[in-house]
Every structure is written in structure tokens, then in C-alpha cells.
């Protein structure tokens, strides 16, 4: 199991009540989303959220750097077992190696087993990327293209069932074409077994996460997929996303241009273990 980021379950539990209310002017959705949207403003004015985010990020990076150098040193000892990059992180042989590294790391540095395992999974993925064959790369490209096509179809499906008059709490300048786009959607990753996992967008305002989830319940012929709170996209909102979709705590974060797609995009998304928590 990989540990969840703090506070992720609030949005998930808040959305559970919607699925049975598809009728016009859904009052529960309105009340729930409306109040959810307003509760953020206090945090934004103090700037406290941004400071905490920055501190967490520095600490996370430090921990990950520590994991990387520890693994590099561990593998310099000839008698220590190695990871097999032709297999998945969860494959029995790799799981056994990981377990041994966790024990040694834990006795030297402490930290929770879940967190160490997550850090090792992230590093395993980047090492695996360096050992990729041409066939591996072709398969990853195919999976990426499929995910992209699915997201475009999903955005179109949301536009089709969206009727702005039902959601009076949306901002006056709300523009469906700027919001129902792939970059404003939850990240997706194809795991080692070929299954598509849906993650979370940390910078998206909870109001819109819940609105999108509600619209998905209205779409015909959809395949519901649970959300993986451990699967998180890069935490910087793209520059072309309207500010009202962005959680105020992230507004002051540099909204860099989204980089062109590189081999690294899937890296942080591969380190999921079997017992991930699922949030629908």
C-alpha cells in the first residue's frame, strides 16, 4: 500500500451523495459544491496554503534524493540482489528485493514502510525507463495515444450532458470550451497489467472535481473507474486554464507552460502497489 496525500479523502467523500440525484437543478449538488467552493478563500488570503505546499515539496524532494542515493549505494555491493527491469515493480522477484531494501533503509533512516516503498517505486520507474527497449517504447506510445483519445472522448461526453442553467453557482464568465479539455482532467496511467488507473489533480478546485464527477454519472455508455489518490499529476496548473478552476492555494505557484510530452511523464505514476486505496 502506498500512503495517500493528506486531505485527499474529503473531496471523495463529499461527492458520494450525488450519484442518486440526476434530476433538474440538483439541490444537493448545488449546496454541496457551492459551499465547497467558498471555503477556500480564507486560506488563499493568508497565503498559508502556499507556504505549506512549498515546505512539503522541499521535504518530499529531500526524501526522494535520499532514497535514490541509498539504492545506488546498495546496488554497488555485489552480493545484494538487483531489480529486474524487464519485470514490473510488483513482480515477485522485484518485490522481494524491494522488501530487503525497505528493511535496510528503515533501520538506517526510519520513516514509514509505505512511504519508503512509494519512494522506491518512483525510483524503480525512472531506472526502468533508462533500460527500455524499442518495443517497450512503442507499447508505451500506444498506451499513451489510447489514453489521450479516451480523454478527448470523455471531455466531449461531458460537454454533451452539460446544461449551464442547472448549475447557477458557476462563475458568470464560465466557458465550457476552456474547462472541458484534457489538461483540466484527472491524470491517467496504464499499469503493468495494461489496466488504466485514474488519478487526482491536486491543483483543481474541489467544486470542479465534483461537477465533473457528477456530469460523468449522466454520460451514457461510460466505464466508471475509481480514483487513485496516490496517482497525482504534476502540481502546477497549465497556463491556459482559467483561474476559477484552480484551487486558490495553487494560484501563486508559477503556472509554467505545460512541457511537451517527454518520456518522464509516466514515471511517478508507475509506483502503485496492489493495496492502493480506491476512492470512487
C-alpha positions as a LaTeX table, in Angstrom:
\begin{tabular}{lrrr}
\hline
Residue & $x$ (\AA) & $y$ (\AA) & $z$ (\AA) \\
\hline
Unk1 & 0.00 & 0.00 & 0.00 \\
Unk2 & 1.17 & 3.48 & $-0.79$ \\
Unk3 & 0.25 & 6.25 & 1.58 \\
Unk4 & $-2.27$ & 8.84 & 0.43 \\
Unk5 & $-1.51$ & 12.55 & 0.29 \\
Unk6 & $-3.09$ & 14.39 & 3.18 \\
Unk7 & $-6.63$ & 15.59 & 2.90 \\
Unk8 & $-7.50$ & 13.82 & $-0.31$ \\
Unk9 & $-10.44$ & 11.89 & 1.04 \\
Unk10 & $-12.56$ & 14.96 & 1.81 \\
Unk11 & $-13.44$ & 15.60 & $-1.81$ \\
Unk12 & $-14.12$ & 11.95 & $-2.44$ \\
Unk13 & $-16.49$ & 11.51 & 0.48 \\
Unk14 & $-18.19$ & 14.80 & $-0.38$ \\
Unk15 & $-19.10$ & 13.51 & $-3.79$ \\
Unk16 & $-20.70$ & 10.25 & $-2.75$ \\
Unk17 & $-24.15$ & 11.71 & $-2.28$ \\
Unk18 & $-24.55$ & 12.87 & $-5.88$ \\
Unk19 & $-24.99$ & 9.69 & $-7.75$ \\
Unk20 & $-28.65$ & 9.27 & $-6.91$ \\
Unk21 & $-29.72$ & 12.81 & $-7.85$ \\
Unk22 & $-29.83$ & 13.28 & $-11.58$ \\
Unk23 & $-32.92$ & 15.43 & $-11.74$ \\
Unk24 & $-33.13$ & 19.08 & $-12.76$ \\
Unk25 & $-31.50$ & 21.72 & $-10.52$ \\
Unk26 & $-29.97$ & 19.08 & $-8.31$ \\
Unk27 & $-30.20$ & 20.90 & $-4.92$ \\
Unk28 & $-27.75$ & 18.63 & $-3.11$ \\
Unk29 & $-25.10$ & 19.07 & $-5.77$ \\
Unk30 & $-25.66$ & 22.82 & $-5.76$ \\
Unk31 & $-25.47$ & 23.19 & $-1.99$ \\
Unk32 & $-22.52$ & 20.89 & $-1.63$ \\
Unk33 & $-20.47$ & 22.38 & $-4.46$ \\
Unk34 & $-21.48$ & 25.96 & $-3.71$ \\
Unk35 & $-20.32$ & 25.82 & $-0.10$ \\
Unk36 & $-17.22$ & 23.83 & $-1.04$ \\
Unk37 & $-16.13$ & 26.49 & $-3.47$ \\
Unk38 & $-16.38$ & 29.31 & $-0.93$ \\
Unk39 & $-14.48$ & 27.61 & 1.88 \\
Unk40 & $-11.17$ & 28.09 & 0.09 \\
Unk41 & $-11.00$ & 31.89 & 0.10 \\
Unk42 & $-9.83$ & 32.24 & 3.72 \\
Unk43 & $-6.78$ & 30.08 & 3.10 \\
Unk44 & $-5.87$ & 31.95 & $-0.06$ \\
Unk45 & $-5.84$ & 35.37 & 1.58 \\
Unk46 & $-3.40$ & 34.25 & 4.29 \\
Unk47 & $-1.07$ & 32.62 & 1.79 \\
Unk48 & $-0.62$ & 29.84 & 4.37 \\
Unk49 & $-1.59$ & 27.07 & 1.95 \\
Unk50 & 1.19 & 28.01 & $-0.44$ \\
Unk51 & 3.85 & 28.00 & 2.31 \\
Unk52 & 2.80 & 24.54 & 3.49 \\
Unk53 & 2.84 & 23.31 & $-0.12$ \\
Unk54 & 6.35 & 24.65 & $-0.67$ \\
Unk55 & 7.63 & 23.09 & 2.57 \\
Unk56 & 6.05 & 19.73 & 1.72 \\
Unk57 & 7.63 & 19.79 & $-1.72$ \\
Unk58 & 11.14 & 20.53 & $-0.38$ \\
Unk59 & 10.80 & 17.75 & 2.20 \\
Unk60 & 9.47 & 15.31 & $-0.44$ \\
Unk61 & 12.36 & 16.08 & $-2.80$ \\
Unk62 & 14.88 & 15.63 & 0.01 \\
Unk63 & 13.38 & 12.27 & 0.95 \\
Unk64 & 13.37 & 11.10 & $-2.68$ \\
Unk65 & 17.02 & 12.16 & $-3.17$ \\
Unk66 & 17.89 & 10.20 & $-0.03$ \\
Unk67 & 16.11 & 7.09 & $-1.42$ \\
Unk68 & 17.96 & 7.40 & $-4.75$ \\
Unk69 & 21.45 & 7.64 & $-3.25$ \\
Unk70 & 20.66 & 4.84 & $-0.79$ \\
Unk71 & 19.59 & 2.49 & $-3.63$ \\
Unk72 & 22.65 & 3.42 & $-5.73$ \\
Unk73 & 24.95 & 2.54 & $-2.81$ \\
Unk74 & 23.01 & $-0.64$ & $-2.04$ \\
Unk75 & 23.47 & $-1.90$ & $-5.61$ \\
Unk76 & 27.25 & $-1.30$ & $-5.53$ \\
Unk77 & 27.54 & $-4.27$ & $-3.14$ \\
Unk78 & 27.89 & $-7.35$ & $-5.43$ \\
Unk79 & 26.12 & $-9.72$ & $-3.03$ \\
Unk80 & 22.97 & $-7.56$ & $-2.79$ \\
Unk81 & 20.05 & $-8.59$ & $-5.04$ \\
Unk82 & 19.18 & $-6.33$ & $-8.00$ \\
Unk83 & 15.88 & $-5.24$ & $-9.55$ \\
Unk84 & 14.99 & $-6.85$ & $-12.89$ \\
Unk85 & 13.83 & $-4.02$ & $-15.17$ \\
Unk86 & 12.21 & $-6.43$ & $-17.64$ \\
Unk87 & 9.62 & $-7.18$ & $-14.95$ \\
Unk88 & 7.17 & $-4.95$ & $-13.11$ \\
Unk89 & 7.83 & $-3.38$ & $-9.71$ \\
Unk90 & 5.21 & $-5.74$ & $-8.23$ \\
Unk91 & 6.66 & $-8.93$ & $-9.78$ \\
Unk92 & 7.61 & $-11.44$ & $-7.02$ \\
Unk93 & 11.37 & $-11.23$ & $-7.60$ \\
Unk94 & 11.38 & $-7.42$ & $-7.54$ \\
Unk95 & 9.00 & $-7.30$ & $-4.57$ \\
Unk96 & 11.44 & $-9.47$ & $-2.62$ \\
Unk97 & 14.38 & $-7.16$ & $-3.47$ \\
Unk98 & 12.27 & $-4.12$ & $-2.56$ \\
Unk99 & 11.36 & $-5.66$ & 0.80 \\
Unk100 & 15.05 & $-6.16$ & 1.63 \\
Unk101 & 15.91 & $-2.57$ & 0.66 \\
Unk102 & 12.99 & $-1.27$ & 2.77 \\
Unk103 & 14.26 & $-3.15$ & 5.86 \\
Unk104 & 17.83 & $-1.82$ & 5.49 \\
Unk105 & 16.68 & 1.74 & 4.69 \\
Unk106 & 14.24 & 1.73 & 7.61 \\
Unk107 & 16.87 & 0.65 & 10.13 \\
Unk108 & 19.23 & 3.38 & 8.88 \\
Unk109 & 16.79 & 6.29 & 8.36 \\
Unk110 & 13.38 & 5.39 & 9.84 \\
Unk111 & 10.22 & 6.56 & 8.08 \\
Unk112 & 7.05 & 4.54 & 7.40 \\
Unk113 & 7.31 & 1.37 & 5.31 \\
Unk114 & 4.58 & 2.69 & 2.97 \\
Unk115 & 6.48 & 5.87 & 2.29 \\
Unk116 & 9.79 & 4.10 & 1.68 \\
Unk117 & 8.04 & 1.67 & $-0.70$ \\
Unk118 & 6.43 & 4.55 & $-2.59$ \\
Unk119 & 9.81 & 6.31 & $-2.92$ \\
Unk120 & 11.45 & 3.10 & $-4.16$ \\
Unk121 & 8.63 & 2.62 & $-6.68$ \\
Unk122 & 9.19 & 6.09 & $-8.11$ \\
Unk123 & 12.94 & 5.47 & $-8.45$ \\
Unk124 & 12.40 & 1.97 & $-9.89$ \\
Unk125 & 10.24 & 3.54 & $-12.62$ \\
Unk126 & 12.90 & 6.04 & $-13.65$ \\
Unk127 & 15.59 & 3.31 & $-13.69$ \\
Unk128 & 13.26 & 1.06 & $-15.69$ \\
Unk129 & 12.78 & 3.91 & $-18.21$ \\
Unk130 & 16.55 & 4.01 & $-18.76$ \\
Unk131 & 16.55 & 0.28 & $-19.56$ \\
Unk132 & 13.64 & 0.42 & $-22.03$ \\
Unk133 & 13.86 & $-1.39$ & $-25.34$ \\
Unk134 & 12.44 & $-0.09$ & $-28.63$ \\
Unk135 & 9.46 & $-2.46$ & $-28.21$ \\
Unk136 & 8.78 & $-1.11$ & $-24.72$ \\
Unk137 & 8.77 & 2.44 & $-26.07$ \\
Unk138 & 6.39 & 1.53 & $-28.91$ \\
Unk139 & 3.97 & $-0.09$ & $-26.46$ \\
Unk140 & 4.09 & 2.93 & $-24.11$ \\
Unk141 & 3.37 & 5.26 & $-27.01$ \\
Unk142 & 0.37 & 3.15 & $-27.99$ \\
Unk143 & $-0.94$ & 3.22 & $-24.41$ \\
Unk144 & $-0.44$ & 6.99 & $-24.26$ \\
Unk145 & $-2.29$ & 7.52 & $-27.54$ \\
Unk146 & $-5.18$ & 5.39 & $-26.27$ \\
Unk147 & $-5.39$ & 7.38 & $-23.04$ \\
Unk148 & $-5.32$ & 10.66 & $-24.95$ \\
Unk149 & $-8.14$ & 9.50 & $-27.25$ \\
Unk150 & $-10.17$ & 8.40 & $-24.21$ \\
Unk151 & $-9.75$ & 11.78 & $-22.53$ \\
Unk152 & $-10.85$ & 13.66 & $-25.66$ \\
Unk153 & $-13.93$ & 11.43 & $-25.88$ \\
Unk154 & $-14.64$ & 11.90 & $-22.17$ \\
Unk155 & $-14.41$ & 15.72 & $-22.47$ \\
Unk156 & $-16.81$ & 15.64 & $-25.43$ \\
Unk157 & $-19.21$ & 13.44 & $-23.41$ \\
Unk158 & $-19.21$ & 15.96 & $-20.55$ \\
Unk159 & $-19.91$ & 18.85 & $-22.92$ \\
Unk160 & $-22.86$ & 16.92 & $-24.36$ \\
Unk161 & $-24.63$ & 16.38 & $-20.99$ \\
Unk162 & $-23.77$ & 19.82 & $-19.56$ \\
Unk163 & $-26.59$ & 22.35 & $-19.23$ \\
Unk164 & $-25.30$ & 25.55 & $-17.62$ \\
Unk165 & $-28.74$ & 26.61 & $-16.35$ \\
Unk166 & $-28.66$ & 23.67 & $-13.92$ \\
Unk167 & $-25.53$ & 24.96 & $-12.16$ \\
Unk168 & $-26.19$ & 28.59 & $-11.15$ \\
Unk169 & $-23.19$ & 28.59 & $-8.77$ \\
Unk170 & $-20.70$ & 28.59 & $-11.68$ \\
Unk171 & $-18.86$ & 31.90 & $-12.30$ \\
Unk172 & $-20.51$ & 34.32 & $-14.74$ \\
Unk173 & $-17.56$ & 34.08 & $-17.14$ \\
Unk174 & $-17.59$ & 30.26 & $-17.12$ \\
Unk175 & $-16.53$ & 28.97 & $-20.53$ \\
Unk176 & $-17.24$ & 25.33 & $-21.23$ \\
Unk177 & $-14.69$ & 25.18 & $-24.09$ \\
Unk178 & $-11.85$ & 26.24 & $-21.77$ \\
Unk179 & $-12.86$ & 23.88 & $-18.94$ \\
Unk180 & $-13.88$ & 20.63 & $-20.57$ \\
Unk181 & $-10.44$ & 19.96 & $-22.00$ \\
Unk182 & $-7.95$ & 17.10 & $-21.40$ \\
Unk183 & $-5.45$ & 19.23 & $-19.41$ \\
Unk184 & $-8.16$ & 20.01 & $-16.83$ \\
Unk185 & $-8.92$ & 16.29 & $-16.42$ \\
Unk186 & $-7.53$ & 13.82 & $-13.91$ \\
Unk187 & $-4.26$ & 12.19 & $-14.97$ \\
Unk188 & $-4.40$ & 8.59 & $-16.18$ \\
Unk189 & $-1.80$ & 5.86 & $-16.20$ \\
Unk190 & $-1.70$ & 2.38 & $-17.71$ \\
Unk191 & $-0.22$ & 0.00 & $-15.14$ \\
Unk192 & 1.95 & $-3.05$ & $-15.80$ \\
Unk193 & $-1.12$ & $-5.23$ & $-16.33$ \\
Unk194 & $-2.48$ & $-2.89$ & $-19.02$ \\
Unk195 & $-5.24$ & $-1.53$ & $-16.76$ \\
Unk196 & $-5.97$ & 2.21 & $-16.90$ \\
Unk197 & $-5.85$ & 3.91 & $-13.49$ \\
Unk198 & $-7.30$ & 7.40 & $-12.92$ \\
Unk199 & $-5.51$ & 9.74 & $-10.54$ \\
Unk200 & $-6.18$ & 13.13 & $-8.95$ \\
Unk201 & $-5.37$ & 16.71 & $-9.94$ \\
Unk202 & $-4.11$ & 18.44 & $-6.78$ \\
Unk203 & $-4.46$ & 21.96 & $-8.22$ \\
Unk204 & $-8.07$ & 21.67 & $-9.39$ \\
Unk205 & $-10.69$ & 23.38 & $-7.23$ \\
Unk206 & $-12.91$ & 20.84 & $-5.49$ \\
Unk207 & $-16.03$ & 22.47 & $-6.98$ \\
Unk208 & $-14.97$ & 21.41 & $-10.47$ \\
Unk209 & $-13.77$ & 17.95 & $-9.45$ \\
Unk210 & $-17.25$ & 17.30 & $-8.07$ \\
Unk211 & $-19.01$ & 18.89 & $-11.04$ \\
Unk212 & $-17.04$ & 16.71 & $-13.49$ \\
Unk213 & $-17.78$ & 13.62 & $-11.41$ \\
Unk214 & $-21.48$ & 14.45 & $-11.42$ \\
Unk215 & $-21.52$ & 15.01 & $-15.20$ \\
Unk216 & $-19.85$ & 11.63 & $-15.65$ \\
Unk217 & $-22.80$ & 9.95 & $-13.92$ \\
Unk218 & $-25.06$ & 11.45 & $-16.61$ \\
Unk219 & $-22.96$ & 10.20 & $-19.53$ \\
Unk220 & $-24.38$ & 7.13 & $-21.26$ \\
Unk221 & $-22.10$ & 4.17 & $-22.02$ \\
Unk222 & $-19.37$ & 5.21 & $-19.65$ \\
Unk223 & $-16.92$ & 2.92 & $-17.83$ \\
Unk224 & $-16.73$ & 4.10 & $-14.22$ \\
Unk225 & $-13.18$ & 3.96 & $-12.85$ \\
Unk226 & $-12.29$ & 4.54 & $-9.20$ \\
Unk227 & $-9.87$ & 7.35 & $-8.38$ \\
Unk228 & $-6.39$ & 6.55 & $-7.07$ \\
Unk229 & $-5.47$ & 9.26 & $-4.60$ \\
Unk230 & $-1.83$ & 8.13 & $-4.79$ \\
Unk231 & $-1.71$ & 8.85 & $-8.50$ \\
Unk232 & $-1.09$ & 12.55 & $-8.88$ \\
Unk233 & $-0.23$ & 14.70 & $-11.87$ \\
Unk234 & 2.46 & 17.39 & $-11.73$ \\
Unk235 & 1.28 & 20.00 & $-9.27$ \\
Unk236 & 1.49 & 23.08 & $-11.50$ \\
Unk237 & $-1.69$ & 24.20 & $-13.27$ \\
Unk238 & $-1.22$ & 24.69 & $-17.05$ \\
Unk239 & $-1.03$ & 28.37 & $-18.05$ \\
Unk240 & $-4.07$ & 28.21 & $-20.35$ \\
Unk241 & $-6.53$ & 27.05 & $-17.66$ \\
Unk242 & $-9.00$ & 29.71 & $-16.36$ \\
Unk243 & $-8.10$ & 30.86 & $-12.83$ \\
Unk244 & $-11.55$ & 29.98 & $-11.44$ \\
Unk245 & $-10.81$ & 26.25 & $-11.90$ \\
Unk246 & $-7.60$ & 26.50 & $-9.86$ \\
Unk247 & $-7.59$ & 25.99 & $-6.09$ \\
Unk248 & $-6.56$ & 29.36 & $-4.53$ \\
Unk249 & $-3.66$ & 27.70 & $-2.68$ \\
Unk250 & $-2.10$ & 27.00 & $-6.08$ \\
Unk251 & $-2.81$ & 30.33 & $-7.79$ \\
Unk252 & 0.52 & 31.86 & $-6.75$ \\
Unk253 & 2.51 & 28.80 & $-7.85$ \\
Unk254 & 4.31 & 29.50 & $-11.14$ \\
Unk255 & 1.88 & 28.39 & $-13.80$ \\
Unk256 & 4.50 & 27.23 & $-16.25$ \\
Unk257 & 3.72 & 26.34 & $-19.84$ \\
Unk258 & 2.98 & 22.63 & $-19.95$ \\
Unk259 & 6.12 & 20.96 & $-21.26$ \\
Unk260 & 5.87 & 18.99 & $-24.47$ \\
Unk261 & 5.34 & 15.33 & $-23.76$ \\
Unk262 & 8.55 & 13.60 & $-22.68$ \\
Unk263 & 9.49 & 10.09 & $-21.63$ \\
Unk264 & 9.30 & 11.12 & $-17.98$ \\
Unk265 & 5.53 & 11.73 & $-17.92$ \\
Unk266 & 4.63 & 8.26 & $-16.69$ \\
Unk267 & 7.41 & 7.99 & $-14.13$ \\
Unk268 & 5.65 & 9.00 & $-10.93$ \\
Unk269 & 2.55 & 7.12 & $-11.91$ \\
Unk270 & 4.05 & 3.66 & $-12.07$ \\
Unk271 & 4.73 & 3.17 & $-8.40$ \\
Unk272 & 1.33 & 1.85 & $-7.38$ \\
Unk273 & 1.16 & $-1.22$ & $-5.21$ \\
Unk274 & $-1.62$ & $-3.81$ & $-5.07$ \\
Unk275 & $-3.38$ & $-2.48$ & $-1.99$ \\
Unk276 & $-3.95$ & 1.09 & $-3.16$ \\
Unk277 & $-6.89$ & 2.83 & $-1.61$ \\
Unk278 & $-9.67$ & 3.39 & $-4.11$ \\
Unk279 & $-11.93$ & 6.42 & $-3.99$ \\
Unk280 & $-14.92$ & 6.44 & $-6.31$ \\
\hline
\end{tabular}
